[in-house]
């Protein structure tokens, strides 16, 4: 089965620190995504990538950047962490699909709960 | 542009009762629609999806959903709730053309509680 692995389950950082969240998938998926999940707000897309070195902004990219140097790895970077970035971060991947995505499915990691103090 | 609205952030049912979780969507192009489930301390997993063809789709664990274009709805149902169904459920939509191909938009989620 597909496995999406996020490097940390819990992370505590201080305001102003540079934070790296790592995600690795083992099924050769082209698409990778970073979401944040907050109570009452659901999942909101931060960034996604549909190929190595390619990235596109999602709905809430401010304060974040990403890196995709290898197909299996997608990193989320908080350049200067702030308290409003305390959240659950979910990574996901999927096989590339065209207009008729009859076999589309996102595979999620278990999440990283980030607390910024 | 696309969006989903899940009616009810929290739904509580008794074991054995009907489960109905509501989702309405907005999309400028024919939508693909999904339901994902998140069990405690886990990531999301796909329950079912509608892309094309039959409007009544069946998923895992006895869940099903019906795409109703006239009502812009994709409600999730299960005839008889089980304790193990307690989880948070997310409806999601994406367009099937143009730059929206890769991006899912999720609803805010509905927490399902099942009482013994």
Coordinates of C-alpha atoms in Angstrom, one line a residue:
Chain A
X1 CA 0.0 0.0 0.0
X2 CA 1.1 3.6 -0.6
X3 CA 2.9 5.1 2.3
X4 CA 3.2 8.9 3.0
X5 CA 5.6 9.5 5.8
X6 CA 5.9 12.8 7.7
X7 CA 9.1 13.2 9.6
X8 CA 7.6 14.3 13.0
X9 CA 4.3 13.7 14.7
X10 CA 4.7 16.5 17.2
X11 CA 7.0 19.6 16.9
X12 CA 7.4 22.5 19.2
X13 CA 9.2 25.6 17.9
X14 CA 9.8 29.2 19.0
X15 CA 8.6 32.3 17.3
X16 CA 11.0 33.4 14.6
X17 CA 12.6 30.0 14.1
X18 CA 13.0 28.5 10.6
X19 CA 11.0 25.3 10.5
X20 CA 11.2 22.4 8.1
X21 CA 8.5 19.8 7.7
X22 CA 9.4 16.8 5.6
X23 CA 7.2 14.5 3.7
X24 CA 8.2 11.4 1.8
X25 CA 6.1 9.1 -0.4
X26 CA 7.1 5.7 -1.7
X27 CA 4.8 5.2 -4.7
X28 CA 6.4 7.3 -7.4
X29 CA 3.5 9.8 -7.3
X30 CA 3.9 13.0 -9.3
X31 CA 1.6 15.2 -7.3
X32 CA 2.3 16.2 -3.7
X33 CA 0.4 18.6 -1.4
X34 CA 0.7 20.4 1.9
X35 CA -2.4 21.2 3.8
X36 CA -3.0 22.7 7.2
X37 CA -5.9 21.5 9.3
X38 CA -7.5 23.8 11.9
X39 CA -10.7 23.1 14.0
X40 CA -13.7 24.5 12.3
X41 CA -11.8 25.5 9.2
X42 CA -11.2 22.0 7.6
X43 CA -8.2 21.5 5.3
X44 CA -6.7 24.4 3.5
X45 CA -4.2 24.0 0.7
X46 CA -0.8 25.7 1.3
X47 CA 1.2 24.6 -1.7
X48 CA 1.3 21.8 -4.2
X49 CA 3.7 20.3 -6.7
X50 CA 3.0 18.3 -9.8
X51 CA 6.6 17.5 -10.7
X52 CA 10.1 17.8 -9.4
X53 CA 11.1 21.5 -9.0
X54 CA 7.6 22.6 -9.8
X55 CA 5.4 24.2 -7.3
X56 CA 2.1 26.2 -7.2
X57 CA 0.5 28.2 -4.5
X58 CA -2.6 27.0 -2.9
X59 CA -5.1 29.0 -1.0
X60 CA -2.9 30.2 1.9
X61 CA 0.7 30.3 0.9
X62 CA 1.7 33.4 2.8
X63 CA 4.5 32.7 5.3
X64 CA 5.4 29.4 3.7
X65 CA 7.6 28.1 1.0
X66 CA 8.2 24.6 -0.4
X67 CA 11.0 22.6 -2.0
X68 CA 10.8 19.5 -4.2
X69 CA 14.2 18.5 -5.3
X70 CA 13.4 14.8 -5.6
X71 CA 10.2 13.2 -6.8
X72 CA 9.5 11.4 -3.5
X73 CA 10.2 14.3 -1.1
X74 CA 8.2 17.5 -0.6
X75 CA 9.3 19.9 2.1
X76 CA 7.3 22.7 3.7
X77 CA 9.4 25.6 5.1
X78 CA 8.3 28.2 7.6
X79 CA 10.9 30.9 7.1
X80 CA 10.1 32.6 10.4
X81 CA 7.5 30.8 12.5
X82 CA 4.7 32.7 14.1
X83 CA 2.1 31.7 16.6
X84 CA -0.7 31.8 14.0
X85 CA 1.1 28.9 12.2
X86 CA 0.4 26.6 15.1
X87 CA -1.6 23.9 13.4
X88 CA -1.8 20.3 12.1
X89 CA 0.0 20.0 8.9
X90 CA -0.9 17.2 6.5
X91 CA 1.0 16.0 3.5
X92 CA -0.6 14.1 0.7
X93 CA 0.3 12.6 -2.7
X94 CA -1.4 11.3 -5.7
X95 CA -0.8 9.9 -9.1
X96 CA -1.0 12.5 -11.9
X97 CA -4.3 12.5 -13.7
X98 CA -5.9 14.3 -16.5
X99 CA -9.4 15.5 -17.0
X100 CA -11.0 12.1 -16.4
X101 CA -9.7 11.2 -13.0
X102 CA -11.6 8.0 -12.5
X103 CA -8.8 6.5 -10.5
X104 CA -7.9 9.7 -8.5
X105 CA -7.1 9.3 -4.9
X106 CA -5.1 11.3 -2.4
X107 CA -3.0 9.5 0.1
X108 CA -2.4 11.3 3.3
X109 CA 0.3 11.1 5.9
X110 CA -0.6 11.0 9.6
X111 CA 0.2 14.7 10.1
X112 CA 2.6 16.9 12.1
X113 CA 1.1 18.9 15.0
X114 CA 3.2 22.0 15.1
X115 CA 3.1 24.3 18.1
X116 CA 4.8 27.7 17.8
X117 CA 5.4 29.3 21.2
Chain B
X1 CA -13.8 28.6 -8.7
X2 CA -15.1 25.8 -6.5
X3 CA -16.2 25.4 -2.9
X4 CA -18.1 23.0 -0.7
X5 CA -20.4 23.6 2.2
X6 CA -20.9 20.9 4.8
X7 CA -24.1 21.5 6.8
X8 CA -23.5 20.7 10.5
X9 CA -20.1 20.6 12.0
X10 CA -21.2 17.9 14.4
X11 CA -23.7 15.1 13.9
X12 CA -24.7 12.7 16.6
X13 CA -26.6 9.4 15.9
X14 CA -27.4 6.2 17.8
X15 CA -25.8 3.0 16.9
X16 CA -28.0 1.3 14.2
X17 CA -29.5 4.6 13.1
X18 CA -29.3 6.2 9.7
X19 CA -26.2 8.4 9.0
X20 CA -26.7 11.4 6.8
X21 CA -23.9 13.9 6.3
X22 CA -24.7 16.8 4.0
X23 CA -22.5 18.4 1.4
X24 CA -23.4 21.1 -1.2
X25 CA -20.9 22.2 -3.8
X26 CA -20.3 25.1 -6.1
X27 CA -18.2 24.7 -9.2
X28 CA -18.0 26.5 -12.5
X29 CA -17.2 23.3 -14.4
X30 CA -18.6 19.8 -14.0
X31 CA -17.3 18.6 -10.6
X32 CA -15.5 15.7 -9.3
X33 CA -16.7 15.0 -5.8
X34 CA -15.1 13.1 -2.9
X35 CA -15.8 12.1 0.7
X36 CA -12.8 11.5 2.9
X37 CA -12.8 10.2 6.5
X38 CA -10.3 10.9 9.3
X39 CA -10.1 8.6 12.3
X40 CA -8.6 10.0 15.5
X41 CA -4.8 10.6 15.2
X42 CA -4.7 9.5 11.6
X43 CA -4.5 11.1 8.1
X44 CA -7.5 11.2 5.8
X45 CA -8.5 8.3 3.7
X46 CA -10.8 8.2 0.7
X47 CA -14.3 6.9 1.3
X48 CA -15.8 7.3 -2.1
X49 CA -15.8 9.5 -5.2
X50 CA -17.9 10.7 -8.1
X51 CA -16.2 11.5 -11.4
X52 CA -18.5 10.4 -14.2
X53 CA -21.2 7.8 -14.9
X54 CA -23.6 6.5 -12.2
X55 CA -24.7 9.2 -9.8
X56 CA -25.0 6.8 -6.9
X57 CA -21.6 5.8 -5.7
X58 CA -20.7 3.2 -3.1
X59 CA -17.7 3.4 -0.9
X60 CA -16.0 1.5 1.8
X61 CA -17.6 0.5 5.1
X62 CA -21.2 0.6 3.7
X63 CA -21.2 4.3 2.9
X64 CA -22.7 5.7 -0.3
X65 CA -23.4 9.1 -1.8
X66 CA -25.6 10.4 -4.5
X67 CA -24.6 13.2 -6.9
X68 CA -27.6 15.4 -7.6
X69 CA -26.7 18.1 -10.1
X70 CA -30.1 19.9 -9.8
X71 CA -29.5 20.3 -6.1
X72 CA -25.7 20.7 -6.3
X73 CA -25.5 18.1 -3.5
X74 CA -23.4 15.1 -2.7
X75 CA -24.8 13.8 0.6
X76 CA -23.2 10.9 2.4
X77 CA -25.4 8.1 3.9
X78 CA -25.1 4.9 5.7
X79 CA -28.2 2.9 6.6
X80 CA -27.0 1.7 10.0
X81 CA -24.3 3.4 12.1
X82 CA -21.6 1.5 13.8
X83 CA -19.5 2.6 16.7
X84 CA -16.4 2.4 14.5
X85 CA -17.9 5.0 12.2
X86 CA -17.1 7.7 14.7
X87 CA -14.7 10.1 12.9
X88 CA -14.5 13.3 11.1
X89 CA -15.8 13.4 7.5
X90 CA -14.7 15.8 4.8
X91 CA -16.4 16.5 1.5
X92 CA -14.2 17.8 -1.3
X93 CA -14.6 19.0 -4.9
X94 CA -12.4 19.7 -7.8
X95 CA -13.0 20.8 -11.3
X96 CA -12.2 18.5 -14.2
X97 CA -10.6 21.0 -16.5
X98 CA -7.9 23.6 -16.7
X99 CA -5.6 24.6 -13.9
X100 CA -8.0 23.1 -11.3
X101 CA -7.0 19.6 -12.2
X102 CA -4.7 19.0 -9.3
X103 CA -6.3 20.9 -6.5
X104 CA -9.0 19.6 -4.2
X105 CA -11.1 22.1 -2.1
X106 CA -12.2 20.6 1.1
X107 CA -15.2 21.4 3.3
X108 CA -14.8 22.3 7.0
X109 CA -15.6 18.8 8.1
X110 CA -18.4 17.1 10.0
X111 CA -17.6 15.3 13.2
X112 CA -19.8 12.1 13.6
X113 CA -20.5 10.8 17.0
X114 CA -22.1 7.4 17.4
X115 CA -23.9 6.7 20.7
X116 CA -24.4 3.2 22.1

